[in-house]
């Protein structure tokens, strides 16, 4: 797929999402007010409308363009990114439920393993030392309660 | 006035403030030196920490990080040919060839001295123009403020490079997210999703950490995985002349440094352009005026001086629109604006009049930061070089945890959950080449834009002739229209 076609699809997706926010989202998520001189939903509508206009222009400009260089996005990058975000989401859950040191150690270890560290000693040392040091600094030294 | 200045200087000269400045410089240089990180990441993470500091201490700390980052970025640019921060990309062009010749330490010292010189120049310009500009700004009402913000947005639209439409979309998205919270007039809830925590809007710290720091860190996890250790170029050779920078070498580049400082200051005063552009403009200007332009890119120390003086001069100049108009010149200034707001201070036309003591204290802190930058940089070069070579597989996982920690300090458990969502946005912005710069500026300026628009609408009472009574605003609106027209014309020609 060429970069311009990919960006045309991307613009279309953004246009559809913005349309959904404008038509459905704003009426649901913005409380109306009967006595406001300027309705509360005006600025959100202006902002979403601007996104719609720019995304439509982006679709048009990409379709009219003759540049056919290949798309620079790879599926693997998207999948890896999604995996990393899931890792962070899990880490947040662990930190809030098991504590900062335990959750932090799991996160650091998982990320180091993801990045290719295979030396167990190094992995364990850094994954334990980092959250312990941060916990000691914020909770013990500065007195800021950590999970 | 003199009394206010003296009192302000004494505010900045406390042990706590001086300590925070030195710490901020150290952190800025450290983060700047590590490829993939930057002063922006450090500032985004540090903003929540400043809750517990005095306003002077907080601002001094963040400004110091910003200044340190521009120096630190040159370390990995020179040694590893990998800019530690984007503005150091031009420094690598001549810095790395010098390192390969065994003159890495010399190049780093020139980068340090040129950086501090450029930074000092722009700080002096800031001190000179901030007060007079604030006097002019005091005459501005909501209509003029609206015009200035619209003008700033049109400038930014024209400077987002090849992806103008993407930059504008990102800015509009930032303005949309800025509406989360309570309507300023009626208190009606907007996009609260049933969450009481969102009534105050999205915290700038969490948005900054997510979009800027975590978005970049996520990208780095993927880019640098399995890369292993970085290559090791020796810091210097055995020859003393390769390790030292002589006064003659520095003084022969003073004209270049001054020219680059002027370029950087001019670029920094305009919102949205940034240090990278200043660095390349300064570098190109130096190359054109050099007796031997062909030597650039092969280890000409003037190239290092030019790029570093220019990119550092942007730092002080970015505060000109911030302090006088409340408009951030770049992302770092936008984050520092967030810190102002956290401490109950509103940057803008009234800042000098209402908080003159604070402003002059920040000026004094900036001068101290320049001196600290020189000292910490001079004695810490070898240490930062060591950290620049630390494997990414160790640094970045720890930074990831630090990002979550910063979000927790800002907004508790809710902040940690929110930051992961914004990390997703930050990652997608980078993946699909949307400008996070315009997003952050749109997000930060959104509330002021809306408030100015509301006030103008109410004052005008539906009468367009109202604008004729505000000639300054009218002129600025016309300038904005002309700028936008030129931008659209260039865009249509390119299509």
Coordinates of C-alpha atoms in Angstrom, one line a residue:
Chain A
X1 CA 0.0 0.0 0.0
X2 CA 1.3 3.5 -0.8
X3 CA 1.8 6.1 1.9
X4 CA -0.8 8.4 0.4
X5 CA -3.5 5.7 0.3
X6 CA -2.7 4.7 3.8
X7 CA -3.0 8.3 4.9
X8 CA -6.2 8.7 3.0
X9 CA -7.7 5.8 5.0
X10 CA -6.3 7.3 8.2
X11 CA -7.9 10.6 7.4
X12 CA -11.2 8.9 6.6
X13 CA -11.1 7.0 10.0
X14 CA -10.4 10.3 11.8
X15 CA -13.2 12.0 9.9
X16 CA -15.7 9.2 10.8
X17 CA -14.6 9.3 14.5
X18 CA -14.9 13.1 14.6
X19 CA -18.4 12.9 13.0
X20 CA -19.4 10.4 15.6
X21 CA -18.2 12.7 18.4
X22 CA -20.0 15.6 16.8
X23 CA -23.3 13.9 16.2
X24 CA -23.5 11.5 19.1
X25 CA -20.7 12.1 21.6
X26 CA -21.2 15.8 22.3
X27 CA -25.0 15.6 22.9
X28 CA -24.3 12.7 25.3
X29 CA -21.2 13.9 27.1
X30 CA -21.8 17.7 27.3
X31 CA -24.5 18.9 29.7
X32 CA -26.7 21.5 28.2
X33 CA -27.5 24.8 29.9
X34 CA -30.6 26.9 29.4
X35 CA -29.3 30.1 30.6
X36 CA -25.8 30.3 29.0
X37 CA -25.1 33.1 26.6
X38 CA -22.6 30.8 24.9
X39 CA -23.7 27.2 25.0
X40 CA -21.3 24.8 26.7
X41 CA -21.0 22.6 23.6
X42 CA -20.0 25.5 21.2
X43 CA -16.2 25.2 21.7
X44 CA -16.1 21.4 21.6
X45 CA -18.2 21.6 18.4
X46 CA -15.8 24.1 16.9
X47 CA -12.8 21.9 17.8
X48 CA -14.3 18.7 16.4
X49 CA -15.5 20.6 13.4
X50 CA -12.0 21.8 12.7
X51 CA -10.7 18.2 13.0
X52 CA -13.4 17.1 10.5
X53 CA -12.4 19.8 8.0
X54 CA -8.7 19.1 8.3
X55 CA -9.2 15.4 8.0
X56 CA -11.4 15.8 4.9
X57 CA -8.8 18.0 3.4
X58 CA -6.1 15.5 4.2
X59 CA -8.1 12.7 2.5
X60 CA -8.6 14.9 -0.6
X61 CA -5.0 16.0 -0.8
X62 CA -3.7 12.4 -0.4
X63 CA -6.0 11.1 -3.1
X64 CA -5.0 14.0 -5.5
X65 CA -1.3 13.4 -4.8
X66 CA 0.8 11.5 -7.3
X67 CA 3.5 10.5 -4.8
X68 CA 3.4 6.7 -4.6
X69 CA 6.2 5.9 -2.1
X70 CA 5.4 2.8 0.0
X71 CA 3.7 3.2 3.4
X72 CA 6.2 3.5 6.2
X73 CA 4.0 1.9 8.9
X74 CA 4.5 -1.7 9.8
X75 CA 2.0 -4.0 11.4
X76 CA 4.7 -5.4 13.7
X77 CA 5.3 -2.0 15.2
X78 CA 1.6 -1.6 15.9
X79 CA 1.3 -5.0 17.5
X80 CA 4.4 -4.4 19.6
X81 CA 3.1 -1.0 20.6
X82 CA -0.2 -2.5 21.7
X83 CA 1.6 -5.2 23.6
X84 CA 3.7 -2.6 25.5
X85 CA 0.6 -0.5 26.4
X86 CA -1.0 -3.7 27.7
X87 CA 2.1 -4.3 29.7
X88 CA 1.9 -0.8 31.2
X89 CA -1.8 -1.2 31.9
X90 CA -1.1 -4.5 33.7
X91 CA 1.7 -2.8 35.7
X92 CA -0.6 -0.1 36.8
X93 CA -3.0 -2.7 38.1
X94 CA -0.2 -4.5 39.9
X95 CA 1.2 -1.4 41.4
X96 CA -2.2 -0.3 42.7
X97 CA -3.1 -3.8 44.1
X98 CA 0.2 -5.4 45.1
X99 CA 2.2 -2.3 45.8
X100 CA 4.7 0.0 44.1
X101 CA 7.8 -2.1 44.6
X102 CA 6.2 -5.4 43.4
X103 CA 4.4 -3.8 40.5
X104 CA 7.4 -1.7 39.5
X105 CA 9.8 -4.7 39.6
X106 CA 7.5 -6.7 37.3
X107 CA 7.3 -3.8 34.9
X108 CA 11.0 -3.1 34.7
X109 CA 11.8 -6.8 34.4
X110 CA 9.2 -7.3 31.7
X111 CA 10.5 -4.2 29.7
X112 CA 14.1 -5.3 30.0
X113 CA 13.2 -8.8 28.8
X114 CA 11.2 -7.2 25.9
X115 CA 14.2 -5.2 24.9
X116 CA 16.4 -8.2 24.8
X117 CA 18.2 -8.5 28.1
X118 CA 18.8 -12.2 28.9
X119 CA 21.3 -12.0 31.7
X120 CA 19.1 -12.9 34.7
X121 CA 21.5 -11.3 37.2
X122 CA 21.3 -7.9 35.5
X123 CA 17.6 -8.2 35.0
X124 CA 16.9 -9.0 38.6
X125 CA 19.3 -6.4 40.0
X126 CA 17.9 -3.5 37.9
X127 CA 14.3 -4.5 38.3
X128 CA 14.6 -4.6 42.1
X129 CA 16.9 -1.7 42.6
X130 CA 15.0 0.8 40.5
X131 CA 11.6 0.6 42.2
X132 CA 13.2 0.2 45.6
X133 CA 15.3 3.3 45.1
X134 CA 12.3 5.3 43.8
X135 CA 10.2 4.1 46.7
X136 CA 12.9 5.0 49.2
X137 CA 13.3 8.5 47.7
X138 CA 9.6 9.4 47.4
X139 CA 8.0 7.5 50.3
X140 CA 10.8 7.3 52.9
X141 CA 12.8 10.5 52.2
X142 CA 10.1 12.9 50.9
X143 CA 7.2 11.4 52.9
X144 CA 4.9 11.0 49.8
X145 CA 2.8 7.9 50.3
X146 CA 3.3 5.5 47.5
X147 CA 1.0 2.5 46.8
Chain B
X1 CA 11.3 48.8 41.1
X2 CA 14.9 48.5 42.2
X3 CA 13.7 47.3 45.6
X4 CA 11.5 44.7 44.0
X5 CA 14.5 43.5 41.9
X6 CA 16.8 43.3 45.0
X7 CA 14.1 41.4 47.0
X8 CA 13.6 39.1 44.0
X9 CA 17.3 38.4 43.7
X10 CA 17.5 37.5 47.4
X11 CA 14.5 35.1 46.8
X12 CA 16.6 33.3 44.2
X13 CA 19.8 33.2 46.2
X14 CA 18.5 30.9 49.0
X15 CA 20.2 27.6 49.5
X16 CA 17.1 25.7 48.5
X17 CA 16.8 27.6 45.2
X18 CA 20.4 27.3 44.4
X19 CA 20.4 23.6 45.2
X20 CA 17.3 23.1 42.9
X21 CA 19.0 25.0 40.1
X22 CA 22.1 22.8 40.3
X23 CA 20.0 19.7 40.5
X24 CA 17.9 20.8 37.6
X25 CA 21.0 21.5 35.5
X26 CA 22.4 18.1 36.4
X27 CA 19.1 16.3 35.5
X28 CA 18.7 18.3 32.3
X29 CA 22.2 17.5 31.1
X30 CA 21.8 13.9 32.1
X31 CA 18.5 13.4 30.3
X32 CA 19.8 15.5 27.4
X33 CA 22.9 13.3 27.1
X34 CA 21.0 10.0 26.9
X35 CA 19.8 9.3 23.3
X36 CA 16.0 9.0 23.2
X37 CA 15.4 11.2 26.3
X38 CA 15.5 14.9 26.4
X39 CA 14.9 17.8 28.7
X40 CA 11.2 17.6 27.7
X41 CA 10.9 14.2 29.2
X42 CA 12.7 15.4 32.4
X43 CA 10.4 18.5 32.6
X44 CA 7.3 16.5 32.0
X45 CA 8.2 14.1 34.9
X46 CA 9.5 16.9 37.1
X47 CA 6.4 19.2 36.9
X48 CA 4.4 17.1 39.4
X49 CA 7.4 17.1 41.8
X50 CA 7.3 20.8 42.0
X51 CA 3.9 20.7 43.9
X52 CA 6.0 20.5 47.0
X53 CA 8.2 23.5 46.2
X54 CA 7.9 27.2 46.4
X55 CA 6.9 28.9 43.2
X56 CA 10.4 30.4 42.8
X57 CA 12.0 27.1 43.5
X58 CA 9.7 25.2 41.2
X59 CA 10.2 27.5 38.2
X60 CA 14.0 27.8 38.8
X61 CA 14.2 23.9 38.9
X62 CA 12.2 23.5 35.6
X63 CA 14.0 26.3 33.8
X64 CA 17.4 24.8 34.9
X65 CA 16.3 21.4 33.5
X66 CA 15.5 23.1 30.2
X67 CA 18.8 24.8 30.0
X68 CA 20.8 21.7 31.0
X69 CA 19.1 19.7 28.4
X70 CA 20.4 21.8 25.5
X71 CA 23.9 21.2 26.7
X72 CA 23.5 17.5 27.4
X73 CA 22.1 16.8 24.0
X74 CA 25.5 17.6 22.5
X75 CA 27.3 14.8 24.4
X76 CA 25.7 11.9 22.6
X77 CA 25.6 13.8 19.4
X78 CA 29.3 14.2 19.4
X79 CA 30.3 10.8 20.9
X80 CA 27.7 8.6 19.4
X81 CA 26.5 10.5 16.3
X82 CA 23.0 10.2 17.9
X83 CA 21.6 13.5 19.2
X84 CA 20.6 13.2 22.8
X85 CA 17.9 15.7 22.0
X86 CA 16.5 16.8 18.6
X87 CA 18.1 20.2 18.7
X88 CA 21.6 18.6 18.8
X89 CA 21.2 17.0 15.4
X90 CA 23.1 19.8 13.7
X91 CA 25.9 19.5 16.4
X92 CA 26.5 15.9 15.3
X93 CA 27.4 17.0 11.7
X94 CA 30.8 18.3 12.8
X95 CA 30.9 17.0 16.4
X96 CA 31.1 13.3 15.6
X97 CA 33.8 13.7 13.0
X98 CA 35.8 15.6 15.6
X99 CA 35.2 12.7 18.1
X100 CA 36.5 10.2 15.5
X101 CA 39.7 12.4 15.2
X102 CA 40.2 12.0 19.0
X103 CA 38.9 15.5 19.7
X104 CA 35.7 14.5 21.4
X105 CA 36.5 16.4 24.6
X106 CA 37.5 19.5 22.8
X107 CA 34.2 19.4 20.8
X108 CA 32.2 18.9 23.9
X109 CA 33.8 21.8 25.6
X110 CA 33.2 24.1 22.6
X111 CA 29.5 22.9 22.7
X112 CA 29.3 23.7 26.3
X113 CA 30.8 27.2 26.1
X114 CA 28.9 28.1 22.9
X115 CA 25.7 26.8 24.5
X116 CA 26.1 28.9 27.7
X117 CA 27.1 31.9 25.6
X118 CA 24.0 31.7 23.4
X119 CA 21.8 31.0 26.4
X120 CA 23.2 34.0 28.2
X121 CA 22.6 36.3 25.2
X122 CA 19.0 35.3 24.9
X123 CA 18.4 35.7 28.7
X124 CA 19.7 39.3 28.5
X125 CA 17.4 40.0 25.6
X126 CA 14.5 38.5 27.6
X127 CA 15.4 40.8 30.6
X128 CA 15.5 43.8 28.3
X129 CA 12.2 43.3 26.5
X130 CA 10.0 41.5 29.0
X131 CA 9.1 44.5 31.0
X132 CA 8.5 46.9 28.1
X133 CA 6.5 44.2 26.3
X134 CA 4.5 43.6 29.4
X135 CA 3.6 47.4 29.5
X136 CA 2.3 47.1 25.9
X137 CA 0.6 43.8 26.8
X138 CA -1.2 45.5 29.7
X139 CA -3.1 47.6 27.2
X140 CA -4.5 44.4 25.8
X141 CA -8.0 43.2 26.7
X142 CA -9.7 39.9 25.8
X143 CA -10.2 41.0 22.2
X144 CA -6.5 41.6 21.7
X145 CA -5.6 38.4 23.6
X146 CA -8.0 36.5 21.2
X147 CA -6.3 38.0 18.2
X148 CA -2.8 37.2 19.5
X149 CA -3.7 33.5 20.2
X150 CA -5.3 33.2 16.8
X151 CA -2.2 34.7 15.2
X152 CA 0.1 32.4 17.2
X153 CA -2.0 29.4 16.0
X154 CA -1.6 30.5 12.3
X155 CA 2.2 30.8 12.7
X156 CA 2.3 27.4 14.2
X157 CA 0.2 26.0 11.4
X158 CA 2.7 27.4 8.9
X159 CA 5.7 25.8 10.6
X160 CA 4.7 22.2 11.1
X161 CA 6.6 21.3 8.0
X162 CA 5.4 18.8 5.5
X163 CA 2.4 17.7 7.5
X164 CA 0.5 20.9 7.9
X165 CA -2.9 19.3 8.0
X166 CA -1.8 16.8 10.5
X167 CA -0.3 19.5 12.7
X168 CA -3.6 21.5 12.5
X169 CA -5.6 18.3 13.4
X170 CA -3.3 17.7 16.3
X171 CA -3.8 21.3 17.5
X172 CA -7.6 21.1 17.1
X173 CA -7.5 17.8 19.0
X174 CA -5.5 19.5 21.8
X175 CA -8.1 22.3 22.0
X176 CA -10.9 19.7 22.2
X177 CA -9.2 17.9 25.1
X178 CA -8.8 21.2 26.8
X179 CA -12.6 21.5 27.0
X180 CA -12.8 18.5 29.3
X181 CA -14.0 19.6 32.7
X182 CA -16.6 22.2 33.6
X183 CA -17.8 24.9 31.3
X184 CA -16.2 28.2 32.5
X185 CA -19.5 30.1 32.3
X186 CA -22.2 27.7 33.5
X187 CA -20.2 25.0 35.3
X188 CA -21.9 22.3 33.1
X189 CA -19.9 19.1 32.8
X190 CA -18.1 18.4 29.5
X191 CA -16.7 15.0 28.8
X192 CA -16.7 13.9 32.4
X193 CA -17.7 10.3 31.7
X194 CA -19.1 10.2 35.2
X195 CA -15.7 10.8 36.8
X196 CA -15.4 13.5 39.5
X197 CA -11.6 13.6 38.9
X198 CA -12.2 15.2 35.5
X199 CA -14.1 18.2 36.8
X200 CA -10.8 20.1 37.0
X201 CA -10.0 19.1 33.5
X202 CA -7.1 16.9 32.3
X203 CA -4.0 17.6 34.3
X204 CA -1.3 19.1 32.0
X205 CA 1.4 17.0 33.9
X206 CA -0.3 13.7 33.1
X207 CA -0.9 14.8 29.5
X208 CA 2.7 15.9 29.1
X209 CA 4.1 12.7 30.6
X210 CA 1.9 10.5 28.5
X211 CA 2.2 12.3 25.2
X212 CA 5.8 13.5 25.4
X213 CA 7.7 11.2 27.7
X214 CA 5.9 7.9 27.5
X215 CA 5.1 8.2 23.8
X216 CA 8.8 8.6 23.0
X217 CA 9.8 5.9 25.5
X218 CA 7.4 3.5 23.9
X219 CA 8.9 4.2 20.5
X220 CA 12.4 3.7 21.9
X221 CA 11.5 0.3 23.3
X222 CA 10.6 -0.9 19.8
X223 CA 13.5 0.9 18.0
X224 CA 16.3 -0.1 20.3
X225 CA 15.2 -3.6 21.3
X226 CA 17.9 -6.2 20.7
X227 CA 20.4 -3.4 19.7
X228 CA 22.9 -4.3 22.5
X229 CA 25.6 -2.0 23.7
X230 CA 26.5 1.2 21.8
X231 CA 29.8 1.6 20.1
X232 CA 32.6 3.0 22.1
X233 CA 34.5 5.9 20.6
X234 CA 37.2 7.1 23.0
X235 CA 36.4 10.4 24.6
X236 CA 39.8 11.9 23.7
X237 CA 43.3 11.2 22.5
X238 CA 46.6 11.4 24.3
X239 CA 47.4 14.8 22.9
X240 CA 46.7 17.6 25.4
X241 CA 45.6 20.0 22.6
X242 CA 42.9 17.5 21.6
X243 CA 41.5 17.6 25.2
X244 CA 41.6 21.3 25.8
X245 CA 39.7 24.2 24.2
X246 CA 42.0 27.2 24.1
X247 CA 40.9 30.8 24.6
X248 CA 42.1 31.5 21.0
X249 CA 39.9 28.8 19.6
X250 CA 36.9 30.1 21.6
X251 CA 37.5 33.8 20.8
X252 CA 38.0 33.1 17.1
X253 CA 34.4 31.7 17.1
X254 CA 32.8 34.5 19.0
X255 CA 31.4 36.2 16.0
X256 CA 29.8 32.9 14.9
X257 CA 28.4 32.4 18.4
X258 CA 27.0 35.8 18.5
X259 CA 25.4 35.4 15.1
X260 CA 23.9 32.1 16.1
X261 CA 22.7 33.6 19.4
X262 CA 20.8 36.3 17.5
X263 CA 19.3 33.7 15.2
X264 CA 18.3 31.5 18.1
X265 CA 16.8 34.4 20.0
X266 CA 14.7 35.5 17.0
X267 CA 13.5 32.0 16.4
X268 CA 12.7 31.4 20.1
X269 CA 10.6 34.5 20.4
X270 CA 8.2 33.1 17.8
X271 CA 5.9 30.4 19.0
X272 CA 6.1 26.9 17.5
X273 CA 9.4 27.0 15.6
X274 CA 11.7 25.3 18.2
X275 CA 15.4 24.7 18.8
X276 CA 16.1 22.3 16.0
X277 CA 15.2 24.8 13.3
X278 CA 17.4 27.4 15.0
X279 CA 20.3 25.0 15.2
X280 CA 20.2 24.3 11.5
X281 CA 19.7 27.9 10.5
X282 CA 22.6 28.9 12.7
X283 CA 24.8 26.1 11.3
X284 CA 24.0 27.0 7.7
X285 CA 24.6 30.7 8.3
X286 CA 28.1 29.8 9.8
X287 CA 28.9 27.5 6.8
X288 CA 28.0 30.2 4.2
X289 CA 30.2 32.8 5.9
X290 CA 33.2 30.5 6.6
X291 CA 36.4 30.8 4.6
X292 CA 36.3 27.1 4.0
X293 CA 32.7 25.9 3.8
X294 CA 33.8 22.5 2.4
X295 CA 35.3 21.7 5.8
X296 CA 31.9 21.7 7.4
X297 CA 30.7 18.2 8.1
X298 CA 34.2 16.9 8.4
X299 CA 35.1 18.2 11.8
X300 CA 35.0 22.0 11.8
X301 CA 34.6 23.1 15.4
X302 CA 32.9 26.3 14.2
X303 CA 30.0 24.1 13.1
X304 CA 29.6 22.8 16.7
X305 CA 29.8 26.4 18.1
X306 CA 27.2 27.7 15.6
X307 CA 24.6 25.0 16.2
X308 CA 24.9 24.9 20.0
X309 CA 24.8 28.7 20.4
X310 CA 21.6 28.8 18.3
X311 CA 19.8 26.0 19.9
X312 CA 20.5 27.2 23.4
X313 CA 19.6 30.8 22.6
X314 CA 16.0 29.6 22.0
X315 CA 15.6 28.7 25.6
X316 CA 15.6 32.2 27.1
X317 CA 13.7 33.7 24.1
X318 CA 10.9 31.2 24.5
X319 CA 10.0 33.0 27.7
X320 CA 9.4 36.3 26.0
X321 CA 5.9 35.4 24.7
X322 CA 5.3 33.2 27.8
X323 CA 5.9 35.8 30.4
X324 CA 4.5 38.8 28.6
X325 CA 1.5 37.2 26.8
X326 CA 1.0 33.9 28.4
X327 CA 1.7 32.1 25.1
X328 CA 4.3 29.3 25.3
X329 CA 7.0 29.5 22.6
X330 CA 7.5 25.8 22.5
X331 CA 6.6 22.6 24.3
X332 CA 9.0 23.1 27.2
X333 CA 7.5 26.5 27.8
X334 CA 4.0 25.0 27.6
X335 CA 4.9 22.6 30.3
X336 CA 6.4 25.3 32.4
X337 CA 3.2 27.3 31.9
X338 CA 1.5 24.3 33.4
X339 CA 3.8 24.7 36.4
X340 CA 2.9 28.3 36.7
X341 CA -0.8 27.4 36.8
X342 CA -0.2 24.7 39.4
X343 CA 1.2 27.3 41.7
X344 CA -1.7 29.6 41.2
X345 CA 0.1 32.1 38.9
X346 CA -1.3 33.1 35.5
X347 CA 1.3 34.1 33.0
X348 CA 0.2 36.9 30.7
X349 CA 0.1 40.7 30.4
X350 CA -0.6 41.2 34.1
X351 CA 2.2 39.0 35.4
X352 CA 4.9 41.7 35.6
X353 CA 2.5 44.0 37.4
X354 CA 1.1 41.5 39.8
X355 CA 4.1 39.2 40.3
X356 CA 7.1 41.3 39.5
X357 CA 9.1 39.9 42.4
X358 CA 8.5 36.4 41.1
X359 CA 9.5 37.3 37.5
X360 CA 12.7 39.0 38.6
X361 CA 13.5 36.0 40.8
X362 CA 13.1 33.8 37.8
X363 CA 15.4 36.1 35.8
X364 CA 18.0 35.8 38.6
X365 CA 17.5 32.0 38.7
X366 CA 18.2 31.9 34.9
X367 CA 21.5 33.7 35.4
X368 CA 22.5 31.3 38.2
X369 CA 21.4 28.4 36.0
X370 CA 23.7 29.6 33.2
X371 CA 26.7 29.7 35.6
X372 CA 25.7 26.3 37.0
X373 CA 25.4 25.0 33.4
X374 CA 29.0 25.9 32.8
X375 CA 30.3 24.5 36.0
X376 CA 28.3 21.2 36.0
X377 CA 28.9 20.7 32.3
X378 CA 32.7 21.4 32.6
X379 CA 33.2 19.0 35.5
X380 CA 30.5 16.5 34.5
X381 CA 31.4 15.9 30.9
X382 CA 33.0 12.5 31.5
X383 CA 30.2 11.4 33.7
X384 CA 27.5 12.3 31.1
X385 CA 29.6 10.6 28.4
X386 CA 29.5 7.5 30.6
X387 CA 25.7 7.7 31.0
X388 CA 25.2 8.4 27.3
X389 CA 26.8 5.0 26.6
X390 CA 24.7 3.1 29.1
X391 CA 22.6 0.5 27.3
X392 CA 19.1 1.6 26.4
X393 CA 17.8 -1.8 27.7
X394 CA 18.6 -0.5 31.2
X395 CA 17.8 3.2 31.0
X396 CA 14.4 3.0 29.3
X397 CA 12.6 0.5 31.5
X398 CA 13.5 2.6 34.5
X399 CA 12.3 5.8 32.7
X400 CA 9.0 4.0 32.0
X401 CA 8.6 3.3 35.7
X402 CA 9.5 6.9 36.5
X403 CA 6.8 8.1 34.1
X404 CA 4.1 6.1 35.9
X405 CA 5.5 7.5 39.2
X406 CA 5.3 11.1 38.0
X407 CA 1.6 10.5 36.9
X408 CA 0.8 9.0 40.3
X409 CA 2.3 12.0 42.1
X410 CA 0.2 14.3 39.9
X411 CA -3.2 12.7 40.1
X412 CA -2.9 9.5 42.2
X413 CA -4.3 6.2 40.9
X414 CA -6.5 8.0 38.3
X415 CA -3.4 9.7 37.0
X416 CA -1.6 6.4 36.4
X417 CA -4.6 5.1 34.4
X418 CA -4.9 8.3 32.5
X419 CA -1.2 8.4 31.5
X420 CA -1.4 5.0 29.9
X421 CA -4.2 6.3 27.7
X422 CA -2.1 9.4 26.7
X423 CA 0.9 7.2 26.2
X424 CA -1.2 5.4 23.5
X425 CA -1.9 8.8 21.9
X426 CA 1.7 9.8 22.1
X427 CA 2.8 6.6 20.4
X428 CA 0.2 6.9 17.7
X429 CA 1.2 10.6 17.1
X430 CA 4.8 9.5 16.5
X431 CA 3.8 6.5 14.4
X432 CA 1.5 8.4 12.1
X433 CA 3.7 11.6 12.1
X434 CA 1.2 13.9 13.9
X435 CA 2.8 16.8 15.6
X436 CA 2.8 16.5 19.4
X437 CA 4.1 20.1 19.5
X438 CA 1.0 21.6 18.1
X439 CA -1.1 19.2 20.2
X440 CA 0.4 20.4 23.4
X441 CA 0.3 24.1 22.4
X442 CA -3.4 23.7 21.4
X443 CA -4.1 21.9 24.7
X444 CA -2.4 24.6 26.7
X445 CA -3.8 27.6 24.8
X446 CA -7.3 26.1 24.5
X447 CA -8.7 27.4 27.8
X448 CA -7.3 30.9 27.2
X449 CA -8.6 30.9 23.6
X450 CA -12.1 29.9 24.8
X451 CA -12.2 32.4 27.6
X452 CA -11.0 35.3 25.4
X453 CA -13.5 34.3 22.7
X454 CA -16.4 34.3 25.3
X455 CA -15.4 37.6 26.8
X456 CA -15.0 39.2 23.3
X457 CA -18.4 37.9 22.3
X458 CA -20.1 39.2 25.4
X459 CA -18.4 42.6 25.1
X460 CA -19.2 42.9 21.4
X461 CA -22.8 42.0 22.0
X462 CA -23.2 40.8 18.4
X463 CA -21.8 44.0 16.9
X464 CA -19.0 43.5 14.4
X465 CA -18.2 47.2 14.5
X466 CA -16.9 46.4 18.0
X467 CA -13.6 45.3 16.3
X468 CA -13.1 48.8 14.9
X469 CA -12.8 50.1 18.4
X470 CA -9.8 47.8 19.0
X471 CA -7.3 48.7 16.2
X472 CA -4.5 46.6 17.7
X473 CA -6.7 43.5 17.6
X474 CA -7.9 44.3 14.1
X475 CA -4.3 44.6 12.9
X476 CA -3.4 41.3 14.5
X477 CA -6.4 39.6 13.0
X478 CA -5.4 40.9 9.6
X479 CA -1.9 39.6 10.1
X480 CA -3.3 36.2 11.1
X481 CA -5.4 36.1 8.0
X482 CA -2.4 37.0 5.8
X483 CA -0.2 34.4 7.5
X484 CA -2.9 31.7 7.1
X485 CA -3.5 32.7 3.5
X486 CA 0.2 32.4 2.7
X487 CA 0.3 29.0 4.4
X488 CA -2.7 27.7 2.5
X489 CA -1.3 29.0 -0.7
X490 CA 2.0 27.2 -0.2
X491 CA 0.1 24.1 0.8
X492 CA -2.1 24.2 -2.3
X493 CA 1.0 24.7 -4.5
X494 CA 2.7 21.7 -3.0
X495 CA -0.4 19.5 -3.6

